[in-house]
Amino acid sequence: DVKVTQSSRYLVKRTGEKVFLECVQDMDHENMFWYRQDPGLGLRLIYFSYDVKMKEKGDIPEGYSVSREKKERFSLILESASTNQTSMYLCASRSTGRAEAFFGQGTRLTVV
Amino acid sequence: GENVEQHPSTLSVQEGDSAVIKCTYSDSASNYFPWYKQELGKRPQLIIDIRSNVGEKKDQRIAVTLNKTAKHFSLHITETQPEDSAVYFCAATPDNYGQNFVFGPGTRLSVLP
């Protein structure tokens, strides 16, 4: 079974803090994604990466950055957390040449 | 870029009835359309998908239809069961192996016993 694991299920951070969300996949997938999930808005893409050290902006990259130093790990960074970044964050991975994306269990981030 | 709309946002059906969720997309280059199911507190999981060279696909109680001319596709669930209660997301991508899916906003399906 493909495993996509996010480092935390729940996080509470203060406004202005730098926040790191980690995602690890164990199936040697080339492509990894970070989505934000909000009620009524579905899954919105923040950033994705198709290879180590490569990254592409998604639909809502403002206020976020990413890092992919190793193939299996994709990190989402909130440089200075704000209350409007309170949300559920989902990581996903997919193999090039295969259509199905596999999701992590999600991290519910609350910024106070 | 691609834009995916999904209706209805919420749907309640009696157990045993059918449920239909509809999506429209804007980019005529899209040719792969997956559906994901997300149960409460769980991760989204692929339940069925369809490619543009096919008009319909079935897998037991679920089916997906695609109308490329009208740019819409639908999920059909027959003989609904309580375990079908979840949020369903449609998605579209302009490449079978595309790097990004554009998701619809989701439909919360409740199957009432």
mmCIF file of N, CA, C and O in Angstrom, chain B residues 2-46:
data_model
loop_
_atom_site.group_PDB
_atom_site.id
_atom_site.type_symbol
_atom_site.label_atom_id
_atom_site.label_comp_id
_atom_site.label_asym_id
_atom_site.label_seq_id
_atom_site.Cartn_x
_atom_site.Cartn_y
_atom_site.Cartn_z
ATOM 1 N N GLU B 2 -8.063 25.799 -15.961
ATOM 2 C CA GLU B 2 -9.255 24.980 -15.765
ATOM 3 C C GLU B 2 -10.070 25.470 -14.570
ATOM 4 O O GLU B 2 -9.522 25.913 -13.567
ATOM 5 N N ASN B 3 -11.397 25.390 -14.708
ATOM 6 C CA ASN B 3 -12.312 25.707 -13.624
ATOM 7 C C ASN B 3 -13.354 24.594 -13.562
ATOM 8 O O ASN B 3 -13.942 24.238 -14.587
ATOM 9 N N VAL B 4 -13.531 24.019 -12.393
ATOM 10 C CA VAL B 4 -14.475 22.911 -12.232
ATOM 11 C C VAL B 4 -15.575 23.323 -11.260
ATOM 12 O O VAL B 4 -15.284 23.742 -10.138
ATOM 13 N N GLU B 5 -16.813 23.206 -11.713
ATOM 14 C CA GLU B 5 -17.969 23.464 -10.857
ATOM 15 C C GLU B 5 -18.646 22.132 -10.543
ATOM 16 O O GLU B 5 -18.629 21.198 -11.356
ATOM 17 N N GLN B 6 -19.259 22.080 -9.370
ATOM 18 C CA GLN B 6 -19.848 20.820 -8.902
ATOM 19 C C GLN B 6 -21.169 21.120 -8.214
ATOM 20 O O GLN B 6 -21.269 22.049 -7.403
ATOM 21 N N HIS B 7 -22.179 20.296 -8.519
ATOM 22 C CA HIS B 7 -23.517 20.481 -7.937
ATOM 23 C C HIS B 7 -24.174 19.141 -7.675
ATOM 24 O O HIS B 7 -23.961 18.188 -8.442
ATOM 25 N N PRO B 8 -24.960 19.008 -6.619
ATOM 26 C CA PRO B 8 -25.226 20.048 -5.607
ATOM 27 C C PRO B 8 -24.109 20.090 -4.571
ATOM 28 O O PRO B 8 -23.242 19.229 -4.567
ATOM 29 N N SER B 9 -24.131 21.050 -3.690
ATOM 30 C CA SER B 9 -23.126 21.118 -2.642
ATOM 31 C C SER B 9 -23.466 20.141 -1.515
ATOM 32 O O SER B 9 -22.572 19.644 -0.833
ATOM 33 N N THR B 10 -24.754 19.905 -1.302
ATOM 34 C CA THR B 10 -25.191 18.896 -0.345
ATOM 35 C C THR B 10 -26.314 18.085 -0.964
ATOM 36 O O THR B 10 -27.091 18.596 -1.781
ATOM 37 N N LEU B 11 -26.386 16.819 -0.578
ATOM 38 C CA LEU B 11 -27.384 15.914 -1.144
ATOM 39 C C LEU B 11 -27.764 14.891 -0.082
ATOM 40 O O LEU B 11 -26.883 14.248 0.498
ATOM 41 N N SER B 12 -29.046 14.780 0.166
ATOM 42 C CA SER B 12 -29.540 13.776 1.103
ATOM 43 C C SER B 12 -30.459 12.830 0.358
ATOM 44 O O SER B 12 -31.350 13.279 -0.367
ATOM 45 N N VAL B 13 -30.239 11.534 0.533
ATOM 46 C CA VAL B 13 -31.081 10.524 -0.116
ATOM 47 C C VAL B 13 -31.433 9.457 0.905
ATOM 48 O O VAL B 13 -30.722 9.269 1.903
ATOM 49 N N GLN B 14 -32.516 8.758 0.648
ATOM 50 C CA GLN B 14 -32.891 7.622 1.476
ATOM 51 C C GLN B 14 -32.066 6.407 1.060
ATOM 52 O O GLN B 14 -31.744 6.220 -0.126
ATOM 53 N N GLU B 15 -31.734 5.609 2.028
ATOM 54 C CA GLU B 15 -30.993 4.372 1.754
ATOM 55 C C GLU B 15 -31.723 3.567 0.675
ATOM 56 O O GLU B 15 -32.940 3.391 0.727
ATOM 57 N N GLY B 16 -30.968 3.116 -0.318
ATOM 58 C CA GLY B 16 -31.552 2.353 -1.416
ATOM 59 C C GLY B 16 -31.847 3.192 -2.649
ATOM 60 O O GLY B 16 -31.988 2.644 -3.753
ATOM 61 N N ASP B 17 -31.971 4.502 -2.465
ATOM 62 C CA ASP B 17 -32.200 5.384 -3.610
ATOM 63 C C ASP B 17 -30.889 5.641 -4.347
ATOM 64 O O ASP B 17 -29.810 5.269 -3.887
ATOM 65 N N SER B 18 -31.013 6.301 -5.494
ATOM 66 C CA SER B 18 -29.834 6.667 -6.286
ATOM 67 C C SER B 18 -29.419 8.100 -5.984
ATOM 68 O O SER B 18 -30.237 8.924 -5.562
ATOM 69 N N ALA B 19 -28.143 8.379 -6.203
ATOM 70 C CA ALA B 19 -27.603 9.734 -6.036
ATOM 71 C C ALA B 19 -26.818 10.100 -7.285
ATOM 72 O O ALA B 19 -26.110 9.252 -7.848
ATOM 73 N N VAL B 20 -26.965 11.355 -7.697
ATOM 74 C CA VAL B 20 -26.248 11.835 -8.876
ATOM 75 C C VAL B 20 -25.563 13.159 -8.530
ATOM 76 O O VAL B 20 -26.192 14.074 -7.983
ATOM 77 N N ILE B 21 -24.307 13.241 -8.836
ATOM 78 C CA ILE B 21 -23.530 14.471 -8.626
ATOM 79 C C ILE B 21 -22.973 14.896 -9.976
ATOM 80 O O ILE B 21 -22.434 14.054 -10.717
ATOM 81 N N LYS B 22 -23.102 16.186 -10.280
ATOM 82 C CA LYS B 22 -22.710 16.661 -11.598
ATOM 83 C C LYS B 22 -21.572 17.669 -11.524
ATOM 84 O O LYS B 22 -21.536 18.503 -10.618
ATOM 85 N N CYS B 23 -20.673 17.588 -12.488
ATOM 86 C CA CYS B 23 -19.558 18.535 -12.576
ATOM 87 C C CYS B 23 -19.448 19.069 -13.998
ATOM 88 O O CYS B 23 -19.713 18.337 -14.954
ATOM 89 N N THR B 24 -19.055 20.319 -14.094
ATOM 90 C CA THR B 24 -18.736 20.905 -15.385
ATOM 91 C C THR B 24 -17.310 21.428 -15.347
ATOM 92 O O THR B 24 -16.806 21.802 -14.277
ATOM 93 N N TYR B 25 -16.654 21.436 -16.488
ATOM 94 C CA TYR B 25 -15.296 21.939 -16.558
ATOM 95 C C TYR B 25 -15.186 22.911 -17.721
ATOM 96 O O TYR B 25 -16.040 22.954 -18.597
ATOM 97 N N SER B 26 -14.129 23.701 -17.718
ATOM 98 C CA SER B 26 -14.044 24.783 -18.704
ATOM 99 C C SER B 26 -13.003 24.536 -19.790
ATOM 100 O O SER B 26 -13.158 25.035 -20.904
ATOM 101 N N ASP B 27 -11.955 23.771 -19.469
ATOM 102 C CA ASP B 27 -10.856 23.601 -20.414
ATOM 103 C C ASP B 27 -11.119 22.405 -21.311
ATOM 104 O O ASP B 27 -11.108 21.257 -20.847
ATOM 105 N N SER B 28 -11.319 22.661 -22.580
ATOM 106 C CA SER B 28 -11.627 21.573 -23.508
ATOM 107 C C SER B 28 -10.453 20.616 -23.681
ATOM 108 O O SER B 28 -10.617 19.525 -24.224
ATOM 109 N N ALA B 29 -9.271 21.025 -23.222
ATOM 110 C CA ALA B 29 -8.114 20.130 -23.301
ATOM 111 C C ALA B 29 -8.115 19.075 -22.195
ATOM 112 O O ALA B 29 -7.345 18.113 -22.257
ATOM 113 N N SER B 30 -8.950 19.234 -21.177
ATOM 114 C CA SER B 30 -9.005 18.243 -20.097
ATOM 115 C C SER B 30 -9.453 16.909 -20.646
ATOM 116 O O SER B 30 -10.402 16.827 -21.431
ATOM 117 N N ASN B 31 -8.771 15.851 -20.236
ATOM 118 C CA ASN B 31 -9.122 14.536 -20.775
ATOM 119 C C ASN B 31 -9.067 13.421 -19.742
ATOM 120 O O ASN B 31 -9.137 12.245 -20.087
ATOM 121 N N TYR B 32 -8.919 13.791 -18.476
ATOM 122 C CA TYR B 32 -8.938 12.785 -17.411
ATOM 123 C C TYR B 32 -9.752 13.337 -16.255
ATOM 124 O O TYR B 32 -9.522 14.461 -15.806
ATOM 125 N N PHE B 33 -10.714 12.520 -15.766
ATOM 126 C CA PHE B 33 -11.694 13.023 -14.801
ATOM 127 C C PHE B 33 -11.870 12.002 -13.667
ATOM 128 O O PHE B 33 -12.629 11.046 -13.788
ATOM 129 N N PRO B 34 -11.165 12.195 -12.561
ATOM 130 C CA PRO B 34 -11.311 11.278 -11.422
ATOM 131 C C PRO B 34 -12.357 11.770 -10.430
ATOM 132 O O PRO B 34 -12.676 12.963 -10.374
ATOM 133 N N TRP B 35 -12.859 10.832 -9.641
ATOM 134 C CA TRP B 35 -13.739 11.156 -8.519
ATOM 135 C C TRP B 35 -13.109 10.615 -7.246
ATOM 136 O O TRP B 35 -12.694 9.459 -7.192
ATOM 137 N N TYR B 36 -13.071 11.476 -6.222
ATOM 138 C CA TYR B 36 -12.511 11.099 -4.935
ATOM 139 C C TYR B 36 -13.600 11.144 -3.868
ATOM 140 O O TYR B 36 -14.461 12.021 -3.883
ATOM 141 N N LYS B 37 -13.517 10.209 -2.932
ATOM 142 C CA LYS B 37 -14.456 10.142 -1.817
ATOM 143 C C LYS B 37 -13.685 10.413 -0.532
ATOM 144 O O LYS B 37 -12.618 9.822 -0.312
ATOM 145 N N GLN B 38 -14.221 11.308 0.289
ATOM 146 C CA GLN B 38 -13.576 11.603 1.558
ATOM 147 C C GLN B 38 -14.565 11.384 2.693
ATOM 148 O O GLN B 38 -15.500 12.161 2.883
ATOM 149 N N GLU B 39 -14.381 10.316 3.431
ATOM 150 C CA GLU B 39 -15.211 10.065 4.597
ATOM 151 C C GLU B 39 -14.761 10.978 5.730
ATOM 152 O O GLU B 39 -13.624 11.451 5.750
ATOM 153 N N LEU B 40 -15.658 11.169 6.678
ATOM 154 C CA LEU B 40 -15.403 12.101 7.762
ATOM 155 C C LEU B 40 -14.104 11.766 8.491
ATOM 156 O O LEU B 40 -13.931 10.638 8.952
ATOM 157 N N GLY B 41 -13.198 12.726 8.564
ATOM 158 C CA GLY B 41 -11.946 12.538 9.278
ATOM 159 C C GLY B 41 -10.911 11.697 8.552
ATOM 160 O O GLY B 41 -9.877 11.363 9.134
ATOM 161 N N LYS B 42 -11.200 11.362 7.309
ATOM 162 C CA LYS B 42 -10.267 10.507 6.561
ATOM 163 C C LYS B 42 -9.738 11.216 5.314
ATOM 164 O O LYS B 42 -10.199 12.282 4.944
ATOM 165 N N ARG B 43 -8.771 10.606 4.697
ATOM 166 C CA ARG B 43 -8.161 11.203 3.519
ATOM 167 C C ARG B 43 -9.005 10.923 2.281
ATOM 168 O O ARG B 43 -9.689 9.905 2.213
ATOM 169 N N PRO B 44 -8.953 11.789 1.256
ATOM 170 C CA PRO B 44 -9.649 11.498 -0.005
ATOM 171 C C PRO B 44 -9.043 10.262 -0.667
ATOM 172 O O PRO B 44 -7.825 10.058 -0.645
ATOM 173 N N GLN B 45 -9.921 9.453 -1.259
ATOM 174 C CA GLN B 45 -9.465 8.269 -1.966
ATOM 175 C C GLN B 45 -10.177 8.167 -3.303
ATOM 176 O O GLN B 45 -11.384 8.432 -3.396
ATOM 177 N N LEU B 46 -9.436 7.756 -4.317
ATOM 178 C CA LEU B 46 -10.000 7.595 -5.657
ATOM 179 C C LEU B 46 -11.034 6.467 -5.662
ATOM 180 O O LEU B 46 -10.765 5.371 -5.157
#
